[in-house]
PDB file of C-alpha atoms and ligand atoms in Angstrom:
ATOM      1  CA  LEU J   1       3.084  -2.403 -24.823  1.00  0.00           C
ATOM      2  CA  THR J   2       2.490  -2.701 -21.016  1.00  0.00           C
ATOM      3  CA  GLU J   3       4.694  -3.365 -18.163  1.00  0.00           C
ATOM      4  CA  GLU J   4       2.841  -6.749 -17.806  1.00  0.00           C
ATOM      5  CA  SER J   5       3.583  -7.723 -21.514  1.00  0.00           C
ATOM      6  CA  ILE J   6       7.300  -6.916 -21.227  1.00  0.00           C
ATOM      7  CA  LEU J   7       7.520  -8.931 -18.046  1.00  0.00           C
ATOM      8  CA  GLU J   8       5.781 -11.806 -19.623  1.00  0.00           C
ATOM      9  CA  ARG J   9       8.242 -11.744 -22.512  1.00  0.00           C
ATOM     10  CA  VAL J  10      11.162 -11.720 -20.242  1.00  0.00           C
ATOM     11  CA  ARG J  11       9.667 -14.355 -17.974  1.00  0.00           C
ATOM     12  CA  ARG J  12       9.434 -16.742 -20.800  1.00  0.00           C
ATOM     13  CA  GLN J  13      13.178 -16.443 -21.385  1.00  0.00           C
ATOM     14  CA  VAL J  14      14.365 -16.758 -17.699  1.00  0.00           C
ATOM     15  CA  VAL J  15      15.085 -19.891 -16.236  1.00  0.00           C
ATOM     16  CA  ILE J  16      15.706 -20.437 -12.574  1.00  0.00           C
ATOM     17  CA  PRO J  17      17.892 -23.648 -12.052  1.00  0.00           C
ATOM     18  CA  ARG J  18      17.265 -25.804  -9.118  1.00  0.00           C
ATOM     19  CA  GLY J  19      19.507 -25.298  -6.259  1.00  0.00           C
ATOM     20  CA  SER J  20      19.999 -21.558  -7.338  1.00  0.00           C
ATOM     21  CA  GLY J  21      18.748 -20.337  -3.892  1.00  0.00           C
ATOM     22  CA  VAL J  22      16.241 -18.154  -5.643  1.00  0.00           C
ATOM     23  CA  ILE J  23      12.979 -18.965  -3.980  1.00  0.00           C
ATOM     24  CA  VAL J  24      10.781 -16.286  -5.423  1.00  0.00           C
ATOM     25  CA  GLY J  25      11.878 -14.664  -8.875  1.00  0.00           C
ATOM     26  CA  MET J  26      10.319 -12.041 -10.998  1.00  0.00           C
ATOM     27  CA  GLY J  27       6.870 -10.828 -10.281  1.00  0.00           C
ATOM     28  CA  ASP J  28       6.753 -10.189  -6.544  1.00  0.00           C
ATOM     29  CA  ASP J  29       7.799  -7.034  -4.738  1.00  0.00           C
ATOM     30  CA  CYS J  30      11.125  -8.630  -3.907  1.00  0.00           C
ATOM     31  CA  ALA J  31      12.950 -11.555  -5.226  1.00  0.00           C
ATOM     32  CA  VAL J  32      13.823 -13.967  -2.279  1.00  0.00           C
ATOM     33  CA  PHE J  33      17.283 -15.656  -2.005  1.00  0.00           C
ATOM     34  CA  ARG J  34      18.072 -18.436   0.425  1.00  0.00           C
ATOM     35  CA  THR J  35      21.512 -19.759   1.342  1.00  0.00           C
ATOM     36  CA  PRO J  36      21.894 -23.336   2.817  1.00  0.00           C
ATOM     37  CA  GLY J  37      21.512 -23.319   6.528  1.00  0.00           C
ATOM     38  CA  ALA J  38      20.575 -19.763   6.861  1.00  0.00           C
ATOM     39  CA  LYS J  39      18.073 -18.538   9.407  1.00  0.00           C
ATOM     40  CA  GLN J  40      16.953 -15.708   7.286  1.00  0.00           C
ATOM     41  CA  ASP J  41      15.777 -15.324   3.635  1.00  0.00           C
ATOM     42  CA  LEU J  42      17.319 -12.349   1.760  1.00  0.00           C
ATOM     43  CA  LEU J  43      14.919 -10.058   0.019  1.00  0.00           C
ATOM     44  CA  PHE J  44      16.180  -7.975  -2.928  1.00  0.00           C
ATOM     45  CA  THR J  45      14.331  -5.120  -4.842  1.00  0.00           C
ATOM     46  CA  THR J  46      15.472  -2.602  -7.450  1.00  0.00           C
ATOM     47  CA  ASP J  47      13.780   0.538  -8.590  1.00  0.00           C
ATOM     48  CA  LEU J  48      14.445   3.387 -11.166  1.00  0.00           C
ATOM     49  CA  LEU J  49      13.785   6.987 -10.639  1.00  0.00           C
ATOM     50  CA  VAL J  50      13.959   9.049 -13.758  1.00  0.00           C
ATOM     51  CA  GLU J  51      13.771  12.913 -14.294  1.00  0.00           C
ATOM     52  CA  GLY J  52      10.837  13.806 -16.420  1.00  0.00           C
ATOM     53  CA  ILE J  53       9.145  10.492 -15.619  1.00  0.00           C
ATOM     54  CA  HIS J  54       9.084  10.075 -11.722  1.00  0.00           C
ATOM     55  CA  PHE J  55      10.092  13.599 -10.770  1.00  0.00           C
ATOM     56  CA  GLU J  56      10.709  17.154 -12.296  1.00  0.00           C
ATOM     57  CA  ARG J  57      13.639  19.130 -11.081  1.00  0.00           C
ATOM     58  CA  THR J  58      11.743  22.297 -10.970  1.00  0.00           C
ATOM     59  CA  MET J  59       9.072  20.645  -8.679  1.00  0.00           C
ATOM     60  CA  HIS J  60      10.995  18.067  -6.649  1.00  0.00           C
ATOM     61  CA  SER J  61      13.737  19.324  -4.235  1.00  0.00           C
ATOM     62  CA  PRO J  62      16.979  17.169  -4.413  1.00  0.00           C
ATOM     63  CA  ALA J  63      16.445  16.078  -0.945  1.00  0.00           C
ATOM     64  CA  ALA J  64      12.940  14.889  -1.815  1.00  0.00           C
ATOM     65  CA  VAL J  65      14.278  12.890  -4.828  1.00  0.00           C
ATOM     66  CA  GLY J  66      16.719  11.257  -2.576  1.00  0.00           C
ATOM     67  CA  HIS J  67      14.106  10.441  -0.080  1.00  0.00           C
ATOM     68  CA  LYS J  68      11.698   8.966  -2.713  1.00  0.00           C
ATOM     69  CA  ALA J  69      14.466   6.975  -4.471  1.00  0.00           C
ATOM     70  CA  LEU J  70      15.112   4.900  -1.289  1.00  0.00           C
ATOM     71  CA  ALA J  71      11.608   4.984   0.100  1.00  0.00           C
ATOM     72  CA  ARG J  72      10.240   3.083  -3.026  1.00  0.00           C
ATOM     73  CA  GLY J  73      12.480   0.328  -2.552  1.00  0.00           C
ATOM     74  CA  LEU J  74      11.942   0.231   1.213  1.00  0.00           C
ATOM     75  CA  SER J  75       8.262  -0.046   0.406  1.00  0.00           C
ATOM     76  CA  ASP J  76       8.787  -3.220  -1.337  1.00  0.00           C
ATOM     77  CA  ILE J  77      10.861  -4.589   1.509  1.00  0.00           C
ATOM     78  CA  ALA J  78       7.799  -3.516   3.767  1.00  0.00           C
ATOM     79  CA  ALA J  79       5.287  -5.212   1.388  1.00  0.00           C
ATOM     80  CA  MET J  80       6.961  -8.739   2.185  1.00  0.00           C
ATOM     81  CA  GLY J  81       7.240  -7.926   5.905  1.00  0.00           C
ATOM     82  CA  GLY J  82      11.119  -7.648   5.777  1.00  0.00           C
ATOM     83  CA  GLU J  83      13.672  -5.602   7.424  1.00  0.00           C
ATOM     84  CA  PRO J  84      15.861  -3.459   5.413  1.00  0.00           C
ATOM     85  CA  ARG J  85      19.637  -4.165   5.586  1.00  0.00           C
ATOM     86  CA  PHE J  86      21.470  -2.230   2.946  1.00  0.00           C
ATOM     87  CA  CYS J  87      21.069  -0.523  -0.323  1.00  0.00           C
ATOM     88  CA  LEU J  88      23.187   0.230  -3.544  1.00  0.00           C
ATOM     89  CA  VAL J  89      22.714   3.581  -5.156  1.00  0.00           C
ATOM     90  CA  SER J  90      23.546   4.259  -8.898  1.00  0.00           C
ATOM     91  CA  LEU J  91      23.153   7.889 -10.119  1.00  0.00           C
ATOM     92  CA  ALA J  92      23.506   8.937 -13.740  1.00  0.00           C
ATOM     93  CA  LEU J  93      23.919  12.911 -13.753  1.00  0.00           C
ATOM     94  CA  PRO J  94      23.161  15.425 -16.544  1.00  0.00           C
ATOM     95  CA  GLU J  95      25.306  18.835 -16.692  1.00  0.00           C
ATOM     96  CA  TRP J  96      22.909  20.658 -14.610  1.00  0.00           C
ATOM     97  CA  ALA J  97      23.307  18.550 -11.507  1.00  0.00           C
ATOM     98  CA  GLY J  98      26.358  19.818  -9.838  1.00  0.00           C
ATOM     99  CA  ALA J  99      27.868  18.977  -6.440  1.00  0.00           C
ATOM    100  CA  PRO J 100      25.218  21.072  -4.453  1.00  0.00           C
ATOM    101  CA  TRP J 101      22.448  19.053  -6.071  1.00  0.00           C
ATOM    102  CA  VAL J 102      24.242  15.674  -5.257  1.00  0.00           C
ATOM    103  CA  ASP J 103      24.922  16.759  -1.706  1.00  0.00           C
ATOM    104  CA  ARG J 104      21.336  17.481  -1.148  1.00  0.00           C
ATOM    105  CA  PHE J 105      20.079  14.479  -2.756  1.00  0.00           C
ATOM    106  CA  TYR J 106      22.270  12.185  -0.557  1.00  0.00           C
ATOM    107  CA  ALA J 107      21.074  14.170   2.564  1.00  0.00           C
ATOM    108  CA  GLY J 108      17.643  13.228   1.826  1.00  0.00           C
ATOM    109  CA  LEU J 109      18.611   9.673   1.051  1.00  0.00           C
ATOM    110  CA  LEU J 110      20.712   9.255   4.072  1.00  0.00           C
ATOM    111  CA  LYS J 111      18.217  10.584   6.454  1.00  0.00           C
ATOM    112  CA  ILE J 112      15.627   7.860   5.456  1.00  0.00           C
ATOM    113  CA  ALA J 113      18.502   5.396   5.283  1.00  0.00           C
ATOM    114  CA  ALA J 114      19.370   6.372   9.001  1.00  0.00           C
ATOM    115  CA  ALA J 115      15.855   6.286  10.212  1.00  0.00           C
ATOM    116  CA  THR J 116      15.210   2.769   8.717  1.00  0.00           C
ATOM    117  CA  ARG J 117      18.669   1.339   9.569  1.00  0.00           C
ATOM    118  CA  THR J 118      19.465   0.812   5.963  1.00  0.00           C
ATOM    119  CA  VAL J 119      23.240   0.938   5.228  1.00  0.00           C
ATOM    120  CA  VAL J 120      24.378   2.620   2.052  1.00  0.00           C
ATOM    121  CA  ALA J 121      26.832  -0.089   0.793  1.00  0.00           C
ATOM    122  CA  GLY J 122      27.952   1.088  -2.665  1.00  0.00           C
ATOM    123  CA  GLY J 123      26.652   2.037  -6.150  1.00  0.00           C
ATOM    124  CA  ASP J 124      27.767   3.446  -9.496  1.00  0.00           C
ATOM    125  CA  LEU J 125      27.940   6.924 -11.321  1.00  0.00           C
ATOM    126  CA  SER J 126      27.602   7.912 -14.697  1.00  0.00           C
ATOM    127  CA  ARG J 127      26.729  10.780 -17.009  1.00  0.00           C
ATOM    128  CA  ALA J 128      23.138  10.803 -18.736  1.00  0.00           C
ATOM    129  CA  PRO J 129      20.950  13.191 -20.544  1.00  0.00           C
ATOM    130  CA  ALA J 130      18.259  12.872 -17.834  1.00  0.00           C
ATOM    131  CA  LEU J 131      18.893  12.396 -14.144  1.00  0.00           C
ATOM    132  CA  THR J 132      18.562   8.754 -13.499  1.00  0.00           C
ATOM    133  CA  CYS J 133      18.690   7.001 -10.023  1.00  0.00           C
ATOM    134  CA  ASP J 134      18.666   3.277  -9.587  1.00  0.00           C
ATOM    135  CA  ILE J 135      18.461   1.791  -6.255  1.00  0.00           C
ATOM    136  CA  VAL J 136      18.780  -1.831  -4.962  1.00  0.00           C
ATOM    137  CA  VAL J 137      17.605  -2.422  -1.509  1.00  0.00           C
ATOM    138  CA  ALA J 138      18.457  -5.698   0.249  1.00  0.00           C
ATOM    139  CA  GLY J 139      16.207  -6.809   3.339  1.00  0.00           C
ATOM    140  CA  ALA J 140      15.750  -9.850   5.390  1.00  0.00           C
ATOM    141  CA  ALA J 141      12.970 -11.962   6.944  1.00  0.00           C
ATOM    142  CA  PRO J 142      13.002 -15.185   8.941  1.00  0.00           C
ATOM    143  CA  ILE J 143      13.211 -18.080   6.648  1.00  0.00           C
ATOM    144  CA  GLY J 144       9.953 -18.981   4.850  1.00  0.00           C
ATOM    145  CA  SER J 145       8.065 -16.059   6.311  1.00  0.00           C
ATOM    146  CA  ALA J 146       8.321 -13.340   3.714  1.00  0.00           C
ATOM    147  CA  ILE J 147       4.786 -12.313   2.669  1.00  0.00           C
ATOM    148  CA  ARG J 148       4.183 -13.009  -1.139  1.00  0.00           C
ATOM    149  CA  ARG J 149       1.546 -11.782  -3.377  1.00  0.00           C
ATOM    150  CA  ASP J 150       0.682 -15.286  -4.828  1.00  0.00           C
ATOM    151  CA  ASN J 151      -0.809 -16.847  -1.672  1.00  0.00           C
ATOM    152  CA  ALA J 152      -4.218 -15.052  -1.167  1.00  0.00           C
ATOM    153  CA  ARG J 153      -6.968 -17.603  -0.857  1.00  0.00           C
ATOM    154  CA  VAL J 154     -10.662 -17.673  -1.760  1.00  0.00           C
ATOM    155  CA  GLY J 155     -12.581 -16.385   1.311  1.00  0.00           C
ATOM    156  CA  ASP J 156      -9.672 -14.307   2.635  1.00  0.00           C
ATOM    157  CA  SER J 157     -10.505 -10.645   3.673  1.00  0.00           C
ATOM    158  CA  ILE J 158      -8.846  -7.768   1.687  1.00  0.00           C
ATOM    159  CA  TYR J 159      -7.447  -4.705   3.609  1.00  0.00           C
ATOM    160  CA  VAL J 160      -5.545  -1.568   2.780  1.00  0.00           C
ATOM    161  CA  SER J 161      -3.476   0.695   5.088  1.00  0.00           C
ATOM    162  CA  GLY J 162      -4.227   4.451   5.182  1.00  0.00           C
ATOM    163  CA  ARG J 163      -6.326   6.374   2.891  1.00  0.00           C
ATOM    164  CA  LEU J 164      -5.708   6.300  -0.917  1.00  0.00           C
ATOM    165  CA  GLY J 165      -5.552   8.861  -3.635  1.00  0.00           C
ATOM    166  CA  GLY J 166      -3.415  11.201  -1.470  1.00  0.00           C
ATOM    167  CA  SER J 167      -0.251  11.282  -3.794  1.00  0.00           C
ATOM    168  CA  ALA J 168      -2.328  11.673  -6.978  1.00  0.00           C
ATOM    169  CA  LEU J 169      -4.070  14.555  -5.403  1.00  0.00           C
ATOM    170  CA  GLY J 170      -0.845  16.052  -4.091  1.00  0.00           C
ATOM    171  CA  LEU J 171       0.680  15.889  -7.678  1.00  0.00           C
ATOM    172  CA  LYS J 172      -2.387  17.803  -8.876  1.00  0.00           C
ATOM    173  CA  THR J 173      -2.624  20.593  -6.167  1.00  0.00           C
ATOM    174  CA  ARG J 174       0.918  20.684  -4.996  1.00  0.00           C
ATOM    175  CA  ARG J 175      -0.333  21.638  -1.623  1.00  0.00           C
ATOM    176  CA  GLY J 176      -0.869  20.605   1.920  1.00  0.00           C
ATOM    177  CA  ARG J 177      -0.771  16.941   3.314  1.00  0.00           C
ATOM    178  CA  ALA J 178      -1.456  15.584  -0.124  1.00  0.00           C
ATOM    179  CA  TRP J 179       1.672  17.148  -1.637  1.00  0.00           C
ATOM    180  CA  LYS J 180       3.586  15.882   1.466  1.00  0.00           C
ATOM    181  CA  LYS J 181       2.196  12.354   0.868  1.00  0.00           C
ATOM    182  CA  HIS J 182       3.403  12.600  -2.653  1.00  0.00           C
ATOM    183  CA  VAL J 183       6.903  14.005  -2.126  1.00  0.00           C
ATOM    184  CA  TRP J 184       7.962  12.357   1.104  1.00  0.00           C
ATOM    185  CA  PRO J 185       6.233   8.893   1.020  1.00  0.00           C
ATOM    186  CA  GLU J 186       6.723   6.845   4.204  1.00  0.00           C
ATOM    187  CA  PRO J 187       7.487   3.041   3.590  1.00  0.00           C
ATOM    188  CA  ARG J 188       5.191   0.945   5.859  1.00  0.00           C
ATOM    189  CA  LEU J 189       8.012  -1.101   7.320  1.00  0.00           C
ATOM    190  CA  ALA J 190       6.497  -1.585  10.854  1.00  0.00           C
ATOM    191  CA  LEU J 191       3.148  -2.432   9.539  1.00  0.00           C
ATOM    192  CA  GLY J 192       4.713  -4.931   7.075  1.00  0.00           C
ATOM    193  CA  ALA J 193       6.496  -6.631  10.106  1.00  0.00           C
ATOM    194  CA  TYR J 194       3.229  -6.649  11.941  1.00  0.00           C
ATOM    195  CA  LEU J 195       1.463  -8.231   9.099  1.00  0.00           C
ATOM    196  CA  ARG J 196       4.147 -10.885   8.928  1.00  0.00           C
ATOM    197  CA  LYS J 197       4.444 -11.595  12.724  1.00  0.00           C
ATOM    198  CA  LYS J 198       1.065 -10.945  14.142  1.00  0.00           C
ATOM    199  CA  LEU J 199      -1.667 -11.048  11.554  1.00  0.00           C
ATOM    200  CA  HIS J 200      -0.155 -13.842   9.382  1.00  0.00           C
ATOM    201  CA  ALA J 201      -1.218 -12.028   6.372  1.00  0.00           C
ATOM    202  CA  THR J 202      -1.654 -14.525   3.460  1.00  0.00           C
ATOM    203  CA  ALA J 203      -0.680 -12.046   0.731  1.00  0.00           C
ATOM    204  CA  ALA J 204       0.441  -8.473   0.517  1.00  0.00           C
ATOM    205  CA  MET J 205       1.976  -5.915  -1.842  1.00  0.00           C
ATOM    206  CA  ASP J 206       2.699  -2.147  -1.747  1.00  0.00           C
ATOM    207  CA  LEU J 207       0.492   0.157  -3.704  1.00  0.00           C
ATOM    208  CA  SER J 208       2.654   1.876  -6.025  1.00  0.00           C
ATOM    209  CA  ASP J 209       0.656   1.962  -9.387  1.00  0.00           C
ATOM    210  CA  GLY J 210      -2.818   2.274  -7.994  1.00  0.00           C
ATOM    211  CA  LEU J 211      -5.323  -0.065  -6.226  1.00  0.00           C
ATOM    212  CA  SER J 212      -7.208  -1.130  -9.471  1.00  0.00           C
ATOM    213  CA  LEU J 213      -3.981  -2.180 -11.108  1.00  0.00           C
ATOM    214  CA  ASP J 214      -2.117  -3.494  -8.064  1.00  0.00           C
ATOM    215  CA  LEU J 215      -5.020  -5.483  -6.714  1.00  0.00           C
ATOM    216  CA  ARG J 216      -5.342  -7.134 -10.127  1.00  0.00           C
ATOM    217  CA  ARG J 217      -1.744  -7.986 -10.137  1.00  0.00           C
ATOM    218  CA  LEU J 218      -2.259  -9.604  -6.551  1.00  0.00           C
ATOM    219  CA  ALA J 219      -5.215 -11.551  -7.854  1.00  0.00           C
ATOM    220  CA  ILE J 220      -3.357 -12.727 -10.850  1.00  0.00           C
ATOM    221  CA  ALA J 221      -0.414 -13.886  -8.938  1.00  0.00           C
ATOM    222  CA  SER J 222      -2.729 -15.582  -6.605  1.00  0.00           C
ATOM    223  CA  LYS J 223      -5.019 -17.013  -9.439  1.00  0.00           C
ATOM    224  CA  VAL J 224      -8.103 -15.620  -7.810  1.00  0.00           C
ATOM    225  CA  ALA J 225     -10.769 -12.808  -8.286  1.00  0.00           C
ATOM    226  CA  ALA J 226     -11.510 -10.183  -5.879  1.00  0.00           C
ATOM    227  CA  GLU J 227     -14.597  -8.235  -4.883  1.00  0.00           C
ATOM    228  CA  ILE J 228     -14.283  -4.820  -3.259  1.00  0.00           C
ATOM    229  CA  ASP J 229     -16.262  -1.856  -2.029  1.00  0.00           C
ATOM    230  CA  ALA J 230     -14.897   1.823  -2.350  1.00  0.00           C
ATOM    231  CA  PRO J 231     -11.685   2.049  -0.430  1.00  0.00           C
ATOM    232  CA  PRO J 232     -11.000   4.835   2.224  1.00  0.00           C
ATOM    233  CA  VAL J 233     -10.265   7.927   0.265  1.00  0.00           C
ATOM    234  CA  PHE J 234      -7.621  10.567   1.293  1.00  0.00           C
ATOM    235  CA  PRO J 235      -9.195  13.822   2.496  1.00  0.00           C
ATOM    236  CA  GLY J 236      -9.871  15.986  -0.682  1.00  0.00           C
ATOM    237  CA  ALA J 237      -9.130  13.212  -3.097  1.00  0.00           C
ATOM    238  CA  THR J 238     -11.648  11.741  -5.599  1.00  0.00           C
ATOM    239  CA  LEU J 239     -12.758   8.047  -5.648  1.00  0.00           C
ATOM    240  CA  ASP J 240     -11.077   7.738  -8.972  1.00  0.00           C
ATOM    241  CA  GLU J 241      -7.847   9.064  -7.565  1.00  0.00           C
ATOM    242  CA  ALA J 242      -8.179   6.603  -4.700  1.00  0.00           C
ATOM    243  CA  LEU J 243      -8.864   3.643  -7.225  1.00  0.00           C
ATOM    244  CA  HIS J 244      -6.374   4.324  -9.742  1.00  0.00           C
ATOM    245  CA  GLY J 245      -3.753   7.121  -8.439  1.00  0.00           C
ATOM    246  CA  GLY J 246      -0.245   5.649  -8.121  1.00  0.00           C
ATOM    247  CA  GLU J 247       2.383   6.352  -5.441  1.00  0.00           C
ATOM    248  CA  ASP J 248       0.402   5.931  -2.244  1.00  0.00           C
ATOM    249  CA  TYR J 249       2.831   3.311  -0.949  1.00  0.00           C
ATOM    250  CA  GLU J 250       0.270   2.014   1.324  1.00  0.00           C
ATOM    251  CA  LEU J 251       0.040  -1.639   1.914  1.00  0.00           C
ATOM    252  CA  LEU J 252      -2.681  -4.031   0.239  1.00  0.00           C
ATOM    253  CA  PHE J 253      -3.111  -7.262   2.137  1.00  0.00           C
ATOM    254  CA  THR J 254      -5.090 -10.318   2.714  1.00  0.00           C
ATOM    255  CA  VAL J 255      -5.868 -12.219   5.917  1.00  0.00           C
ATOM    256  CA  ALA J 256      -7.476 -15.592   6.437  1.00  0.00           C
ATOM    257  CA  ALA J 257     -11.326 -15.336   7.155  1.00  0.00           C
ATOM    258  CA  GLY J 258     -11.889 -14.797  10.901  1.00  0.00           C
ATOM    259  CA  THR J 259      -8.555 -13.017  11.494  1.00  0.00           C
ATOM    260  CA  ARG J 260      -9.064 -10.156  13.932  1.00  0.00           C
ATOM    261  CA  VAL J 261      -7.591  -6.947  12.457  1.00  0.00           C
ATOM    262  CA  PRO J 262      -7.645  -3.939  14.596  1.00  0.00           C
ATOM    263  CA  PRO J 263      -9.096  -0.689  13.028  1.00  0.00           C
ATOM    264  CA  HIS J 264      -5.629   0.961  13.315  1.00  0.00           C
ATOM    265  CA  PHE J 265      -1.877   0.144  13.388  1.00  0.00           C
ATOM    266  CA  GLU J 266      -0.134   2.946  15.250  1.00  0.00           C
ATOM    267  CA  ASP J 267      -1.878   6.025  13.519  1.00  0.00           C
ATOM    268  CA  LEU J 268      -2.655   4.174  10.316  1.00  0.00           C
ATOM    269  CA  PRO J 269      -6.196   3.042   9.694  1.00  0.00           C
ATOM    270  CA  LEU J 270      -6.554  -0.569   8.370  1.00  0.00           C
ATOM    271  CA  THR J 271      -9.711  -0.984   6.351  1.00  0.00           C
ATOM    272  CA  ARG J 272     -11.274  -4.093   5.063  1.00  0.00           C
ATOM    273  CA  ILE J 273     -12.298  -3.345   1.517  1.00  0.00           C
ATOM    274  CA  GLY J 274     -13.467  -6.736   0.162  1.00  0.00           C
ATOM    275  CA  ILE J 275     -13.043 -10.384  -0.165  1.00  0.00           C
ATOM    276  CA  VAL J 276     -11.147 -12.934  -2.373  1.00  0.00           C
ATOM    277  CA  ARG J 277     -13.411 -14.813  -4.554  1.00  0.00           C
ATOM    278  CA  ARG J 278     -13.347 -17.666  -6.916  1.00  0.00           C
ATOM    279  CA  GLY J 279     -13.837 -16.396 -10.473  1.00  0.00           C
ATOM    280  CA  LYS J 280     -12.028 -15.290 -13.628  1.00  0.00           C
ATOM    281  CA  THR J 281      -8.305 -14.951 -12.512  1.00  0.00           C
ATOM    282  CA  GLY J 282      -7.504 -11.228 -11.871  1.00  0.00           C
ATOM    283  CA  MET J 283     -10.900  -9.986 -12.202  1.00  0.00           C
ATOM    284  CA  VAL J 284     -11.807  -7.326  -9.797  1.00  0.00           C
ATOM    285  CA  LEU J 285     -15.352  -6.212  -8.966  1.00  0.00           C
ATOM    286  CA  LEU J 286     -16.023  -2.798  -7.407  1.00  0.00           C
ATOM    287  CA  SER J 287     -19.666  -2.795  -5.959  1.00  0.00           C
ATOM    288  CA  GLY J 288     -20.469  -5.620  -8.054  1.00  0.00           C
ATOM    289  CA  GLN J 289     -19.141  -4.083 -11.416  1.00  0.00           C
ATOM    290  CA  PRO J 290     -15.824  -4.980 -13.133  1.00  0.00           C
ATOM    291  CA  LEU J 291     -13.183  -2.526 -12.225  1.00  0.00           C
ATOM    292  CA  MET J 292     -10.872  -1.626 -15.031  1.00  0.00           C
ATOM    293  CA  PRO J 293      -7.061  -1.628 -14.055  1.00  0.00           C
ATOM    294  CA  LEU J 294      -6.505   2.107 -14.937  1.00  0.00           C
ATOM    295  CA  GLY J 295      -3.561   2.341 -12.434  1.00  0.00           C
ATOM    296  CA  TYR J 296      -0.191   3.727 -13.805  1.00  0.00           C
ATOM    297  CA  ASP J 297       1.622   1.766 -16.308  1.00  0.00           C
ATOM    298  CA  HIS J 298       4.915   3.278 -18.091  1.00  0.00           C
ATOM    299  CA  PHE J 299       4.176   1.782 -21.307  1.00  0.00           C
ATOM    300  CA  ARG J 300       0.457   2.085 -22.000  1.00  0.00           C
ATOM    301  CA  ARG J 301      -0.596   4.775 -24.336  1.00  0.00           C
ATOM    302  CA  PRO J 302      -2.938   7.185 -22.832  1.00  0.00           C
TER     303      PRO J 302
HETATM  304 MG1   MG I 401       5.962  -3.345  -5.012  1.00  0.00          MG
END
């Protein structure tokens, strides 16, 4: 069982009727919904955060859990070049999570919501044996402009923002900037808007499960292969952590050949790591050798 195989099974059963307004369904960072006559497309994404899987209550403060719950959804909005509008937050609480924990969770969540102008518009509450948070984020982008992941074309250049592997390093060392990167990820909303408006990126997605796996997903969606060199590595991290480590929440994107991409966007390095190639769909070559998709999959056995 892998996430891909489950998704494939569901995809086979789901039908999107004509005229439903759903322009992009399963398989991209966000679903895209269009209403007749609207100037903007609406983007929707949902993310689960589960105690023991995504966080440990002994390790992650409630404010950090609240921050991360929303940051993950905002990162998907950023990946499509969207602007966040509102979110719905559902929380299932075990006995140990009392009012102080909930207050601090919402303090962390509301802080990043305010910073990104995301309105908290509702949600649901329940009891559960492990703390579980499900978040839906809605965003918007001018009609037809959301950056999808299925439009990379042969010859496009492949880029990443930032330096990869920081979150994996932080989870291991629990210290310094890497720990901060792991616990307080920053969704790249301004960069996503820049990719949409200025660079006219052909495809983009956020790096949530590791470059090796996420680039493969982008290549499969676009029905292309990719060839890359080593990506920029977060200080102190290993190349393996940069290639396969999850939760960096940087953006992976492609631009048409000849697009001038500046070396930085604000303080964030933008690095060309490779090129989109013809070849076996989804195949990723690193320095000429096949790169195994060893990034994070909830369902794969170790
Ligand atoms: Mg994503």
